[in-house]
Tab-separated table of C-alpha atoms in Angstrom:
chain	number	residue	atom	x	y	z
O	1	UNK	CA	98.671	178.029	43.881
O	2	UNK	CA	101.113	175.221	43.190
O	3	UNK	CA	99.661	171.966	42.085
O	4	UNK	CA	99.031	169.432	39.406
O	5	UNK	CA	96.269	169.951	36.868
O	6	UNK	CA	94.591	167.398	34.678
O	7	UNK	CA	92.246	168.273	31.879
O	8	UNK	CA	89.580	167.666	30.900
O	9	UNK	CA	87.754	166.179	33.867
O	10	UNK	CA	85.425	164.156	31.638
O	11	UNK	CA	86.213	162.972	28.114
O	12	UNK	CA	84.125	161.023	25.651
O	13	UNK	CA	85.563	159.467	22.520
O	14	UNK	CA	84.442	157.105	19.824
O	15	UNK	CA	86.022	153.698	19.617
O	16	UNK	CA	89.084	153.653	17.370
O	17	UNK	CA	90.072	157.270	17.995
O	18	UNK	CA	93.255	158.322	19.719
O	19	UNK	CA	92.848	160.749	22.608
O	20	UNK	CA	95.370	162.784	24.602
O	21	UNK	CA	94.996	163.556	28.291
O	22	UNK	CA	96.740	166.607	29.648
O	23	UNK	CA	98.803	166.782	32.858
O	24	UNK	CA	100.587	169.958	33.961
O	25	UNK	CA	102.424	170.703	37.197
O	26	UNK	CA	103.962	173.912	38.519
O	27	UNK	CA	105.675	172.296	41.503
O	28	UNK	CA	109.074	172.078	39.788
O	29	UNK	CA	108.985	168.303	40.212
O	30	UNK	CA	111.287	166.091	38.187
O	31	UNK	CA	109.239	162.895	38.387
O	32	UNK	CA	105.788	162.404	36.876
O	33	UNK	CA	103.523	159.362	36.678
O	34	UNK	CA	100.361	158.159	34.959
O	35	UNK	CA	98.012	155.694	36.618
O	36	UNK	CA	94.815	154.020	35.538
O	37	UNK	CA	92.000	153.113	37.929
O	38	UNK	CA	89.083	150.821	37.144
O	39	UNK	CA	85.913	150.738	39.285
O	40	UNK	CA	86.536	149.320	42.740
O	41	UNK	CA	90.220	148.770	42.025
O	42	UNK	CA	93.506	150.312	43.097
O	43	UNK	CA	95.714	152.361	40.807
O	44	UNK	CA	97.942	150.715	38.205
O	45	UNK	CA	101.025	152.387	36.756
O	46	UNK	CA	100.992	153.097	33.009
O	47	UNK	CA	104.110	155.212	32.413
O	48	UNK	CA	106.525	157.262	34.467
O	49	UNK	CA	109.180	159.851	33.815
O	50	UNK	CA	112.078	160.579	36.133
O	51	UNK	CA	113.386	163.559	34.189
O	52	UNK	CA	112.693	165.614	31.083
O	53	UNK	CA	113.084	163.771	27.773
O	54	UNK	CA	113.057	160.405	29.508
O	55	UNK	CA	110.231	158.004	30.352
O	56	UNK	CA	109.709	154.321	31.074
O	57	UNK	CA	106.881	151.841	30.760
O	58	UNK	CA	104.961	150.904	33.847
O	59	UNK	CA	102.957	147.758	34.442
O	60	UNK	CA	100.231	148.311	31.827
O	61	UNK	CA	101.816	150.440	29.072
O	62	UNK	CA	100.359	148.603	26.078
O	63	UNK	CA	98.089	150.844	24.014
O	64	UNK	CA	99.402	154.047	25.605
O	65	UNK	CA	102.109	156.547	24.725
O	66	UNK	CA	103.622	159.555	26.506
O	67	UNK	CA	106.064	162.394	25.951
O	68	UNK	CA	108.075	164.553	28.341
O	69	UNK	CA	109.374	167.495	26.335
O	70	UNK	CA	108.946	169.951	29.182
O	71	UNK	CA	109.423	169.527	32.915
O	72	UNK	CA	105.926	170.825	33.588
O	73	UNK	CA	104.029	168.615	31.167
O	74	UNK	CA	103.487	164.875	30.778
O	75	UNK	CA	100.638	164.178	28.324
O	76	UNK	CA	99.230	160.677	27.916
O	77	UNK	CA	97.831	159.428	24.611
O	78	UNK	CA	95.355	156.577	24.695
O	79	UNK	CA	95.643	154.933	21.299
O	80	UNK	CA	93.194	152.785	19.399
O	81	UNK	CA	95.374	149.797	20.315
O	82	UNK	CA	94.220	150.002	23.939
O	83	UNK	CA	91.592	147.270	24.200
O	84	UNK	CA	89.602	148.667	27.107
O	85	UNK	CA	90.335	152.376	27.455
O	86	UNK	CA	87.321	153.415	29.529
O	87	UNK	CA	88.730	154.217	32.978
O	88	UNK	CA	89.705	156.933	35.443
O	89	UNK	CA	93.182	158.279	34.658
O	90	UNK	CA	95.343	159.915	37.313
O	91	UNK	CA	98.547	161.886	36.938
O	92	UNK	CA	101.015	162.372	39.781
O	93	UNK	CA	104.316	164.100	40.423
O	94	UNK	CA	107.048	164.096	43.055
O	95	UNK	CA	110.238	166.060	43.621
O	96	UNK	CA	112.404	163.269	42.278
O	97	UNK	CA	111.971	159.612	41.644
O	98	UNK	CA	114.648	158.381	43.970
O	99	UNK	CA	113.444	159.951	47.191
O	100	UNK	CA	111.076	157.664	49.039
O	101	UNK	CA	110.798	160.137	51.884
O	102	UNK	CA	108.903	162.670	49.791
O	103	UNK	CA	105.230	162.730	49.015
O	104	UNK	CA	103.565	162.445	45.659
O	105	UNK	CA	100.915	164.884	44.488
O	106	UNK	CA	97.983	163.738	42.396
O	107	UNK	CA	95.729	165.539	39.977
O	108	UNK	CA	91.954	165.272	40.169
O	109	UNK	CA	91.812	162.782	37.351
O	110	UNK	CA	90.251	162.465	33.911
O	111	UNK	CA	87.368	160.077	33.429
O	112	UNK	CA	87.565	158.718	29.904
O	113	UNK	CA	84.574	156.992	28.348
O	114	UNK	CA	84.898	155.340	24.963
O	115	UNK	CA	81.651	154.590	23.170
B	1	UNK	CA	108.475	145.787	45.071
B	2	UNK	CA	107.474	144.938	48.623
B	3	UNK	CA	103.769	144.290	49.144
B	4	UNK	CA	101.286	145.497	51.734
B	5	UNK	CA	98.153	143.827	53.082
B	6	UNK	CA	95.165	145.755	54.405
B	7	UNK	CA	91.624	144.811	55.414
B	8	UNK	CA	89.123	145.455	52.635
B	9	UNK	CA	86.817	147.577	54.768
B	10	UNK	CA	86.348	149.066	58.224
B	11	UNK	CA	83.626	150.996	59.984
B	12	UNK	CA	83.839	153.720	62.567
B	13	UNK	CA	81.515	156.030	64.409
B	14	UNK	CA	81.874	159.750	64.009
B	15	UNK	CA	84.175	161.438	66.541
B	16	UNK	CA	85.736	158.148	67.606
B	17	UNK	CA	89.352	157.142	66.921
B	18	UNK	CA	90.076	154.849	63.981
B	19	UNK	CA	93.019	152.474	63.711
B	20	UNK	CA	93.741	151.301	60.157
B	21	UNK	CA	96.227	148.398	60.075
B	22	UNK	CA	98.727	147.491	57.385
B	23	UNK	CA	101.018	144.469	57.158
B	24	UNK	CA	104.263	144.667	55.198
B	25	UNK	CA	106.274	141.646	56.265
B	26	UNK	CA	108.697	141.862	53.298
B	27	UNK	CA	109.633	145.497	53.911
B	28	UNK	CA	113.272	146.364	53.268
B	29	UNK	CA	115.445	148.718	55.244
B	30	UNK	CA	115.191	151.387	52.550
B	31	UNK	CA	111.384	151.393	52.301
B	32	UNK	CA	109.392	154.298	53.664
B	33	UNK	CA	105.804	153.580	54.721
B	34	UNK	CA	103.374	155.963	53.025
B	35	UNK	CA	99.640	156.427	53.498
B	36	UNK	CA	97.329	158.031	50.976
B	37	UNK	CA	93.565	158.330	50.911
B	38	UNK	CA	91.160	158.706	48.028
B	39	UNK	CA	87.722	160.240	48.153
B	40	UNK	CA	85.192	159.143	45.520
B	41	UNK	CA	85.994	160.437	42.032
B	42	UNK	CA	89.090	162.297	43.228
B	43	UNK	CA	92.820	161.748	43.044
B	44	UNK	CA	94.624	160.238	46.040
B	45	UNK	CA	95.726	162.619	48.763
B	46	UNK	CA	98.907	162.237	50.812
B	47	UNK	CA	98.258	161.568	54.502
B	48	UNK	CA	101.527	160.711	56.231
B	49	UNK	CA	104.735	158.742	55.903
B	50	UNK	CA	107.490	157.389	58.123
B	51	UNK	CA	110.518	155.135	58.263
B	52	UNK	CA	111.052	153.805	61.800
B	53	UNK	CA	109.710	156.227	64.370
B	54	UNK	CA	106.084	157.090	64.994
B	55	UNK	CA	104.966	160.220	63.144
B	56	UNK	CA	102.276	162.815	63.787
B	57	UNK	CA	100.853	165.509	61.568
B	58	UNK	CA	97.672	167.553	61.415
B	59	UNK	CA	95.782	164.799	59.626
B	60	UNK	CA	96.801	161.637	61.439
B	61	UNK	CA	99.391	159.642	63.342
B	62	UNK	CA	101.434	156.731	62.078
B	63	UNK	CA	102.499	154.019	64.486
B	64	UNK	CA	105.245	151.737	63.170
B	65	UNK	CA	106.018	148.385	64.762
B	66	UNK	CA	109.506	147.907	66.131
B	67	UNK	CA	110.310	145.245	63.519
B	68	UNK	CA	108.676	147.452	60.810
B	69	UNK	CA	106.607	144.546	59.528
B	70	UNK	CA	103.383	146.358	60.279
B	71	UNK	CA	102.039	149.848	60.818
B	72	UNK	CA	98.822	151.534	61.887
B	73	UNK	CA	97.306	154.765	60.652
B	74	UNK	CA	95.441	156.507	63.454
B	75	UNK	CA	92.705	159.055	62.863
B	76	UNK	CA	92.138	160.546	66.274
B	77	UNK	CA	88.553	161.690	65.773
B	78	UNK	CA	86.847	160.416	62.652
B	79	UNK	CA	84.575	162.788	60.776
B	80	UNK	CA	82.224	162.070	57.910
B	81	UNK	CA	84.787	163.674	55.603
B	82	UNK	CA	87.281	160.952	56.529
B	83	UNK	CA	85.204	158.326	54.709
B	84	UNK	CA	87.540	157.244	51.912
B	85	UNK	CA	89.755	154.453	50.632
B	86	UNK	CA	93.045	154.402	52.544
B	87	UNK	CA	96.139	153.009	50.852
B	88	UNK	CA	99.264	151.837	52.651
B	89	UNK	CA	102.243	151.925	50.276
B	90	UNK	CA	105.973	151.219	50.545
B	91	UNK	CA	108.296	153.601	48.747
B	92	UNK	CA	112.008	152.871	48.316
B	93	UNK	CA	114.399	155.642	49.303
B	94	UNK	CA	117.283	154.481	47.154
B	95	UNK	CA	118.233	156.814	44.317
B	96	UNK	CA	118.067	153.957	41.866
B	97	UNK	CA	114.400	153.489	42.545
B	98	UNK	CA	111.793	154.858	40.181
B	99	UNK	CA	109.780	156.362	43.011
B	100	UNK	CA	106.645	154.732	41.719
B	101	UNK	CA	103.864	154.072	44.180
B	102	UNK	CA	102.475	150.547	44.046
B	103	UNK	CA	98.824	150.619	45.098
B	104	UNK	CA	96.978	147.649	46.561
B	105	UNK	CA	93.223	147.465	47.081
B	106	UNK	CA	93.281	149.675	50.155
B	107	UNK	CA	90.831	149.835	53.061
B	108	UNK	CA	87.436	151.417	52.526
B	109	UNK	CA	86.577	153.339	55.674
B	110	UNK	CA	82.934	154.029	56.422
B	111	UNK	CA	82.130	156.610	59.083
B	112	UNK	CA	78.707	156.454	60.666
B	113	UNK	CA	77.100	159.557	62.168
């Protein structure tokens, strides 16, 4: 089945450690996005990529890094510089960035807890 | 990015219709109106989108005001599985746009049996 897969579903890390969240899609989508969601809040954009080997900062990029070496993959690294990394992280994709008449597909999320 | 305004919460009875409003008074001519919903601990799910005309699909209907400054998501017969947070989002169709979805707080829909 086509879709977008995030792994793992739950992740625990010690404070000060970097951690990488996986996001893979087999929908042949050009655009991919990372969002963060805190309890009771809406989603906030961390990074986005409109095409392979290109990505831009979103609204809350500090303390995060990404890469887009393959069309199918857009991993997110939460670095030790992120002050409050515990959150629910969501990855999304869409056919292309510049088509507002197309839908976005979301993964099931990774819940990161830093202790 | 144009903003949307939604009520924080709404209640409905099971098997009754639900009308979820959204105001977007600063909408531009190139903005599509999208609706997504999110169940607890899951990623958002696409519901419907439209530009000017009313739209229907298997999940819901979207009624768009003539001046496009507001829209209403209609669930024709609410079920317990429709209890979720519903987000109304504007997405620019221009090729220069990043395609990013800007989420507000959404409307939490409670469905009572």
